Coordinates of C-alpha atoms and ligand atoms in Angstrom, one line a residue:
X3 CA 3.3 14.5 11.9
X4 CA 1.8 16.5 14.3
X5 CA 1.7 19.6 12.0
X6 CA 0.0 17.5 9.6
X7 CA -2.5 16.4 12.5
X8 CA -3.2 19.7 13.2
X9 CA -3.8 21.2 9.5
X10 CA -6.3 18.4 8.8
X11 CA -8.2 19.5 11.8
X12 CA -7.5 23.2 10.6
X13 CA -9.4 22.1 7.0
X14 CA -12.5 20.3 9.3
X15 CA -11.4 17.0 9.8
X16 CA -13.7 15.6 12.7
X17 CA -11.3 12.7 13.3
X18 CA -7.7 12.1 12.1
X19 CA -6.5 8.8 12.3
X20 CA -3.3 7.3 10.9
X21 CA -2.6 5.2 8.0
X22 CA 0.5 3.5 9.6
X23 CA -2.5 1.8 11.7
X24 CA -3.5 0.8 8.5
X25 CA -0.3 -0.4 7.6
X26 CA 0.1 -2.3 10.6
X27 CA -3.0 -3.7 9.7
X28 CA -2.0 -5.0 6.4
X29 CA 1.2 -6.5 8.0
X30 CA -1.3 -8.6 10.2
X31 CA -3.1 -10.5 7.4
X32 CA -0.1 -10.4 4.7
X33 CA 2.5 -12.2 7.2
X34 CA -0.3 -14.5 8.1
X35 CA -1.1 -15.3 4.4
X36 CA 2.6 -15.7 4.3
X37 CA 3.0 -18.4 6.7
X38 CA -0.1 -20.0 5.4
X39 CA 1.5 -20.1 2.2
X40 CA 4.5 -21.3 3.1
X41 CA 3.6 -24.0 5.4
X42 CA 0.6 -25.4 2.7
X43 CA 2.7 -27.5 0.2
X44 CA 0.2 -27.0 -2.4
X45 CA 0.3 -22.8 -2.3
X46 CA 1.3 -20.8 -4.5
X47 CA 4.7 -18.9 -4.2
X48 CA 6.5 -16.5 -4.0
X49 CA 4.0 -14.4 -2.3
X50 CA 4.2 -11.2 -4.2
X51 CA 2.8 -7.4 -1.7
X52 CA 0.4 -6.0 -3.3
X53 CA 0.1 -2.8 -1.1
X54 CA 1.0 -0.7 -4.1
X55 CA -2.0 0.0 -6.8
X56 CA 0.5 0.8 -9.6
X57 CA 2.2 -2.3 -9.0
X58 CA -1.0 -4.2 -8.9
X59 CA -2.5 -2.7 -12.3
X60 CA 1.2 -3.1 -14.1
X61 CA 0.8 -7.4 -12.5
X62 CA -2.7 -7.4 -14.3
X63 CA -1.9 -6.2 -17.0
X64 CA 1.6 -7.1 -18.0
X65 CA 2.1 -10.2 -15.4
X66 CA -1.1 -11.4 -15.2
X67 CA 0.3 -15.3 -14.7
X68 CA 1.4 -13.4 -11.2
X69 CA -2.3 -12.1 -9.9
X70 CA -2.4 -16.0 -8.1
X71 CA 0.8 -14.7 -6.5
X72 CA -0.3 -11.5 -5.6
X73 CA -0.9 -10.8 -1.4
X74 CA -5.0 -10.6 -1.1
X75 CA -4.5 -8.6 1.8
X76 CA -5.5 -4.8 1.0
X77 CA -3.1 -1.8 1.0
X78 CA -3.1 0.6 4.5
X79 CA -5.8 2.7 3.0
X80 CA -7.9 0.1 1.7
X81 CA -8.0 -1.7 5.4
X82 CA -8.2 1.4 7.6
X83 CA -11.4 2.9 5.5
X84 CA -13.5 0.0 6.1
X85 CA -12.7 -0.2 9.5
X86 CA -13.5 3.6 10.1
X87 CA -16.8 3.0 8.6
X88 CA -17.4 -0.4 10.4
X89 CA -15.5 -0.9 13.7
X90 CA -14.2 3.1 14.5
X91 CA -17.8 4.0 13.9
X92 CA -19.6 1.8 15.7
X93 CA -17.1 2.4 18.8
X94 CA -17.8 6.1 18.1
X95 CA -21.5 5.6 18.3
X96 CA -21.2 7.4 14.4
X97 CA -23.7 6.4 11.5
X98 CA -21.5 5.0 8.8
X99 CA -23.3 6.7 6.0
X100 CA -22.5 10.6 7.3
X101 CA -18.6 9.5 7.3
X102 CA -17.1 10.9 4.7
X103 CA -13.3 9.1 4.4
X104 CA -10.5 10.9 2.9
X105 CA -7.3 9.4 2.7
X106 CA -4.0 11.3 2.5
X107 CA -1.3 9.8 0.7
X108 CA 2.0 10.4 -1.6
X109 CA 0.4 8.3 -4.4
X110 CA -1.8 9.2 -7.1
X111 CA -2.1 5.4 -8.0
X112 CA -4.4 5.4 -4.9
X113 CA -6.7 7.3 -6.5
X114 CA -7.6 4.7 -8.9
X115 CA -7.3 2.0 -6.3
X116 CA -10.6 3.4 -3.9
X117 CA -12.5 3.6 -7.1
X118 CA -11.5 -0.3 -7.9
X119 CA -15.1 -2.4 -7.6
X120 CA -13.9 -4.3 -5.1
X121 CA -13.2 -1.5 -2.5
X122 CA -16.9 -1.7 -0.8
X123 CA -16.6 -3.4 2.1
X124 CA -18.2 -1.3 4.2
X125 CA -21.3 -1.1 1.8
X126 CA -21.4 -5.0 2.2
X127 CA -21.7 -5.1 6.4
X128 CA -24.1 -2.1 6.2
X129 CA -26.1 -3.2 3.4
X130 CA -25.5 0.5 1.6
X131 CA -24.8 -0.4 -1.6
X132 CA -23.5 3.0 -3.2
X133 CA -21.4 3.5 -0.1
X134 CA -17.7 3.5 -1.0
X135 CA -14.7 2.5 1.4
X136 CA -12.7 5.5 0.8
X137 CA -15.2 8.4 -0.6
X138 CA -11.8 10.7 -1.7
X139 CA -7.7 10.6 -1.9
X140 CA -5.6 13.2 -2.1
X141 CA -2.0 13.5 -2.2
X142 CA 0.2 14.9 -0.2
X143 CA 0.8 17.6 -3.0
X144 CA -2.8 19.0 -2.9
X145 CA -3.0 19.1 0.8
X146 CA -0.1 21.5 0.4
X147 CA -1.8 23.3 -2.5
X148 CA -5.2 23.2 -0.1
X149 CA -3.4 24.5 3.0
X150 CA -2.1 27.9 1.2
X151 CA -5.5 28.3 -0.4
X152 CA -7.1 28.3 3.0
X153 CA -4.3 30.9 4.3
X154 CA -2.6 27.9 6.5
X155 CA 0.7 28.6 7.8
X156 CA 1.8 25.2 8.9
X157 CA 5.2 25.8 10.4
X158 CA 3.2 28.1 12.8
X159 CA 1.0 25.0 13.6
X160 CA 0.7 23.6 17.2
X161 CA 1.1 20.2 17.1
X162 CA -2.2 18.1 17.6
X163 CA -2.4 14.1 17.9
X164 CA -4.4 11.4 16.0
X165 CA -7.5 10.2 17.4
X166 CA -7.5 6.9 19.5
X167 CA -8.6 3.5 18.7
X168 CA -6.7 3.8 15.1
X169 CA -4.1 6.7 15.9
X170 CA -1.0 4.5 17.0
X171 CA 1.8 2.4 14.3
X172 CA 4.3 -0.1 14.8
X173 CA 7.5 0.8 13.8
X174 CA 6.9 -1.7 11.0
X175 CA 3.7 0.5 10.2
X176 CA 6.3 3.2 10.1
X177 CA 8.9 2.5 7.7
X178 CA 6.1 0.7 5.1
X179 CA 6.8 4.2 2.8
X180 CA 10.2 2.6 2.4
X181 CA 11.4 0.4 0.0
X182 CA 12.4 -2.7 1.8
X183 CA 10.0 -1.3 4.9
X184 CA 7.4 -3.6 4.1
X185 CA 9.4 -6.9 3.9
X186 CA 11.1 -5.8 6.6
X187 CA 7.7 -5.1 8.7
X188 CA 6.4 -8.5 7.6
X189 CA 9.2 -10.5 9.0
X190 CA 8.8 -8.9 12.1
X191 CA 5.3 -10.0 12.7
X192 CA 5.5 -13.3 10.8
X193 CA 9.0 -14.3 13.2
X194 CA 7.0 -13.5 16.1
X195 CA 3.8 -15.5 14.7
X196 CA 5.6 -18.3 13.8
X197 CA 7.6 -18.8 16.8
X198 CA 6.1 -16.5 19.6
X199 CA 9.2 -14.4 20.0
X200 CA 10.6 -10.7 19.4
X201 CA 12.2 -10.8 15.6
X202 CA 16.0 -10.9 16.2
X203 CA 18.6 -8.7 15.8
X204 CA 19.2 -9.8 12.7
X205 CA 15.8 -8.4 11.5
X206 CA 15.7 -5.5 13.2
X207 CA 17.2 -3.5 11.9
X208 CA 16.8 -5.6 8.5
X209 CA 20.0 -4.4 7.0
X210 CA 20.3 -6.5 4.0
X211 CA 17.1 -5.7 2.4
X212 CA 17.5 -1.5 3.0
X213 CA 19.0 0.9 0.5
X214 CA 18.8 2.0 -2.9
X215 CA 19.7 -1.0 -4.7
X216 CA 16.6 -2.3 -7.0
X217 CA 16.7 -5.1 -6.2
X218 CA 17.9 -6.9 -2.5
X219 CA 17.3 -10.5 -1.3
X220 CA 18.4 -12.2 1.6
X221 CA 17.5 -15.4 3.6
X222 CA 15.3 -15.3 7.1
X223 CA 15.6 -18.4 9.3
X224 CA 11.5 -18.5 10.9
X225 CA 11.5 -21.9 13.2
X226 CA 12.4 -24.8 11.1
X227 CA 12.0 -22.9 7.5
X228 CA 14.5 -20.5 6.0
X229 CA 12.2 -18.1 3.3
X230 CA 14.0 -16.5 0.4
X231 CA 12.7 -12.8 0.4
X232 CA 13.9 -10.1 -2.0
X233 CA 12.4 -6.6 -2.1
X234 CA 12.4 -4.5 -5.4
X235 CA 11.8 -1.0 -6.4
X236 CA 10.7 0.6 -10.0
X237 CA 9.0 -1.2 -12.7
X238 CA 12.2 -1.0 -14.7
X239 CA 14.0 -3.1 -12.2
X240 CA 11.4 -5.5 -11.9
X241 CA 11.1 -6.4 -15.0
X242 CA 14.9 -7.1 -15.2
X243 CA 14.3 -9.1 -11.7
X244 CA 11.9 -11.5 -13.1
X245 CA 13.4 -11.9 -16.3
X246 CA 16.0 -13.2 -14.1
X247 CA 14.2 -15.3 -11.7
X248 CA 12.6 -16.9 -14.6
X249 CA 15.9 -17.5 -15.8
X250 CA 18.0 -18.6 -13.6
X251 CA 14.7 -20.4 -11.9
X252 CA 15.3 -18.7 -8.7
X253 CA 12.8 -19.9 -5.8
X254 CA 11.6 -17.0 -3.7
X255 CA 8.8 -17.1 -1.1
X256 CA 8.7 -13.6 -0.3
X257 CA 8.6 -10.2 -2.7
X258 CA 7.9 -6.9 -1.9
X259 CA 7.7 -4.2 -5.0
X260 CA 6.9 -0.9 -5.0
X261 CA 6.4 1.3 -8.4
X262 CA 8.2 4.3 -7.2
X263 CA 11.6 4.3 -6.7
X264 CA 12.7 4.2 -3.0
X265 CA 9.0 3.4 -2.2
X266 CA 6.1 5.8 -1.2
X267 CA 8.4 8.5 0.1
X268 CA 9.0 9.0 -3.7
X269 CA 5.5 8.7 -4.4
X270 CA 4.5 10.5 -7.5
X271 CA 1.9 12.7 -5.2
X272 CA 4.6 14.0 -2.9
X273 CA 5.0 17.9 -3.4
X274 CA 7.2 19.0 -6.1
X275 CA 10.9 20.4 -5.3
X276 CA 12.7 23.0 -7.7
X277 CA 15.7 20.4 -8.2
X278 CA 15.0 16.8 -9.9
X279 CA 14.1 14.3 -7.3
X280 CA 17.2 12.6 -6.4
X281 CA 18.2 9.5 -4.3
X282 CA 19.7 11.9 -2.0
X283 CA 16.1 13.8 -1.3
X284 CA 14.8 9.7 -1.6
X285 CA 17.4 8.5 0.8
X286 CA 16.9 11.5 3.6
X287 CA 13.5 10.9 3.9
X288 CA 14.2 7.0 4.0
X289 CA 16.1 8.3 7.2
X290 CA 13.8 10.1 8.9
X291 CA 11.4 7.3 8.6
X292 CA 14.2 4.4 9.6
X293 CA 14.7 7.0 12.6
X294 CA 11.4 7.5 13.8
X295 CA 11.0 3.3 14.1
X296 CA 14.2 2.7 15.8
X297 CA 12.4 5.6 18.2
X298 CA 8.9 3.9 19.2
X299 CA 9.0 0.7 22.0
X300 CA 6.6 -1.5 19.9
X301 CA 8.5 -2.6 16.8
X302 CA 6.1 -5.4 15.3
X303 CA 2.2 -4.7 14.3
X304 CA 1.3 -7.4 16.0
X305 CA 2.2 -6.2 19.6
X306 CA 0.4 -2.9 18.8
X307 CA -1.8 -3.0 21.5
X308 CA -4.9 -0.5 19.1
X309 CA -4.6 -3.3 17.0
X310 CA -4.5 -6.2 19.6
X311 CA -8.0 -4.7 20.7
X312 CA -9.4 -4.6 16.6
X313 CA -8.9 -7.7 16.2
X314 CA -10.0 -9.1 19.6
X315 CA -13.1 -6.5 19.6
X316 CA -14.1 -7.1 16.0
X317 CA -11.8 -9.4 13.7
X318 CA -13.4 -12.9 15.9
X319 CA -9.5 -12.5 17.4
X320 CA -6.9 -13.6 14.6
X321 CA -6.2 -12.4 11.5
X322 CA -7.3 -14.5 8.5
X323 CA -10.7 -15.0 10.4
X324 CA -13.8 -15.1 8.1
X325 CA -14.6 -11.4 9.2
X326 CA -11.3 -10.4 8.7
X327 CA -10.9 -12.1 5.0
X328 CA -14.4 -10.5 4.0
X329 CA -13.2 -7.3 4.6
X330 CA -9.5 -6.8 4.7
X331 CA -8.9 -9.1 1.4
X332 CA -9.6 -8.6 -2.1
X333 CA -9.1 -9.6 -5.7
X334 CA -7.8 -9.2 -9.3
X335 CA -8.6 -8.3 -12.6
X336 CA -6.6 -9.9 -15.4
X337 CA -6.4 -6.7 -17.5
X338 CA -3.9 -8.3 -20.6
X339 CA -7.0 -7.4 -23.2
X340 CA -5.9 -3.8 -22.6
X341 CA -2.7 -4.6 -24.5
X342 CA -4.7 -5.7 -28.2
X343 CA -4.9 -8.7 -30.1
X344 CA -1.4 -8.8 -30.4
X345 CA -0.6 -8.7 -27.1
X346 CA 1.3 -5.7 -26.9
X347 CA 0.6 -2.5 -27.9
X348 CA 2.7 -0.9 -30.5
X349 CA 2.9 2.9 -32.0
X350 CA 1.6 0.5 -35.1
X351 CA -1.4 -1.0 -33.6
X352 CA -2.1 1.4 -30.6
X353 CA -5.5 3.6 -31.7
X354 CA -3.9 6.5 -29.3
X355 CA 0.2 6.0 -30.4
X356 CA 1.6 9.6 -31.7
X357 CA 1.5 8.2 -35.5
X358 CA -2.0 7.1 -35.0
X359 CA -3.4 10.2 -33.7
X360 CA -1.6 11.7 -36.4
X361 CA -2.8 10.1 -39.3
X362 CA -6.5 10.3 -37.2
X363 CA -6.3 14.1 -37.1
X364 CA -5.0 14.2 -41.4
X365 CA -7.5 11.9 -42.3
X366 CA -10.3 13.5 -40.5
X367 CA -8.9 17.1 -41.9
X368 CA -9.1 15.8 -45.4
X369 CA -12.7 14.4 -44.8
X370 CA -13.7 17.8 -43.4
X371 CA -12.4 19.4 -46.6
X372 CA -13.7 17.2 -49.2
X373 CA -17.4 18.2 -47.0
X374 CA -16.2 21.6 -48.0
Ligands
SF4_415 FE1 1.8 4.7 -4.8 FE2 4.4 4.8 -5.5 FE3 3.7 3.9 -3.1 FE4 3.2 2.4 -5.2 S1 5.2 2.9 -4.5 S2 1.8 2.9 -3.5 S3 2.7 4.0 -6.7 S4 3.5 6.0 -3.9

């Protein structure tokens, strides 16, 4: 991390900040949705994460009977940018409009995510209108690819720190790249919402919902409620684990999913090895993140004291707040249409299947011969 801290700097980063902040951040106002959810008898559940873009686009357009499910709270990156461009700067004394925001991250979903309508926030509270959240993503791949072209060694880096005000994570911020790491973060916070106490031991470390399974579930006791949670990984498995729920009619108040398999650390923007990605590269990094939380003192987002101070300095003091939901909250887009008339796409009807392009390319062949 604090190789990476320093390279950015290296490539002219003014400030580095960390997206586990962000993370935290979107723990805050996802476990609070939660609990609104699940103490309003009228709301809509399971509460579905919606922290992962690829899993959001494959909800609207194969699932879109879920998008009322779906977490409005925004992903880490879609949280933290606004913020940099709202509350960092105005701490910083910065204009908003000479920031330009990059994000770093393993996920090249993300780069259709900041270009999503909805990500202008920050163009809202400064009356900008062109201004985006997040101005450019890059993965974790192309920082590599940027560091050799600049001549960077980064083992011979010395390590540098984040910048304060957003620079510090909860160990639930931490292990969010993990499948599992963002139920597990959420409990966390919602356990010590709910009743004002530490999550137990039970929950931390959240053993039944880890691994490589694709599909865990287990039951949290919070106060007087007991939530059914389960957390899934691939969109293979998911489909099999709603076909399933629907089946069996399984109740569920709680679902994380996450696109990739074993979460972000498998994240189709993570540099490329010379052996296939396997669940044991998937599962050491899993480690390394699971070892760096049971590390840190402050477990929960919400006793991170950077993010105590955000929301008491800016967010009118609780997440959920009307400041808060205008910025850190967004919607969806029922994409189904994508799919045809027919409601699914098939190498028949598909303009762009293999056949189709085929017989495109013959016919147009033929017409430019008969011109002949
Ligand atoms: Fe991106 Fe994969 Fe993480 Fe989803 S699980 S946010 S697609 S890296």
């Amino acid at each position: 991390e604090g190789k990476m801290v320093a390279a950015l700097r290296k490539l002219g980063g003014d400030y580095i900040l960390d997206t586990n902040f962000g993370a935290d951040m979107t723990i805050m106002e996802e476990a609070s949705e939660l609990l609104e959810r699940v103490i309003n008898s009228d709301a809509v559940l399971p509460q579905f994460t919606s922290c992962c873009p690829a899993w959001v686009k494959f909800a609207e357009t194969f699932y879109p009977e879920f998008l009322p499910n779906l977490s409005t709270a925004k992903s880490p990156i879609a949280m933290q940018a606004p913020t940099q461009k709202t509350y960092f700067a105005e701490k910083m004394g910065l204009d908003a409009k000479q920031i330009v925001a990059v994000a770093v991250t393993p996920c090249t979903a993300k780069k259709f995510e900041i270009r999503r309508d909805e990500m202008n926030s920050s163009a809202e509270y400064w009356d900008v209108p062109k201004m985006r959240d997040t101005d450019y993503c890059i993965t974790t791949r192309e920082l590599a690819k940027w560091l050799r072209a600049e001549k960077i060694n980064f083992d011979e880096l010395e390590d540098s720190t984040f910048d304060p005000l957003m620079g510090e994570a909860s160990g639930g911020g931490i292990i969010f790249g993990n499948t599992g790491g963002v139920m597990e973060a959420a409990m966390r916070a919602a356990y010590k919402f709910a009743t004002g106490e530490d999550a137990p031991q039970t929950l931390i470390p959240f053993e039944a919902i880890r691994g490589m399974d694709g599909a865990r579930e287990a039951d949290v006791v919070i106060g007087d409620k007991t939530l059914h949670v389960a957390a899934v990984h691939g969109t293979g498995n998911l489909r099999k684990f709603i076909e399933r729920m629907r089946a069996e009619n399984i109740h569920y108040d709680f679902i994380e999913v996450m696109a990739c398999r074993g979460g972000c650390i498998g994240g189709g923007g993570q540099p490329r090895v010379k052996l296939p990605m396997a669940d044991k590269a998937r599962e050491a990094r899993i480690a390394s993140l699971y070892t760096r939380d049971a590390e840190v003192q402050v477990k929960a987002a919400c006793d991170n004291p950077d993010i105590q101070k955000l929301y008491a300095e800016f967010f009118d003091g609780k997440p959920m707040s009307h400041k808060a939901h205008h910025m850190l909250h967004t919607t969806f887009v029922n994409r189904s249409e994508d799919l045809g008339p027919n409601g699914a796409c098939t190498p028949a009807t598909c303009p762009t299947s293999v056949p189709n392009l085929k017989k495109a390319a013959e016919a147009a062949k033929a017409a430019a011969e008969a011109n002949n």
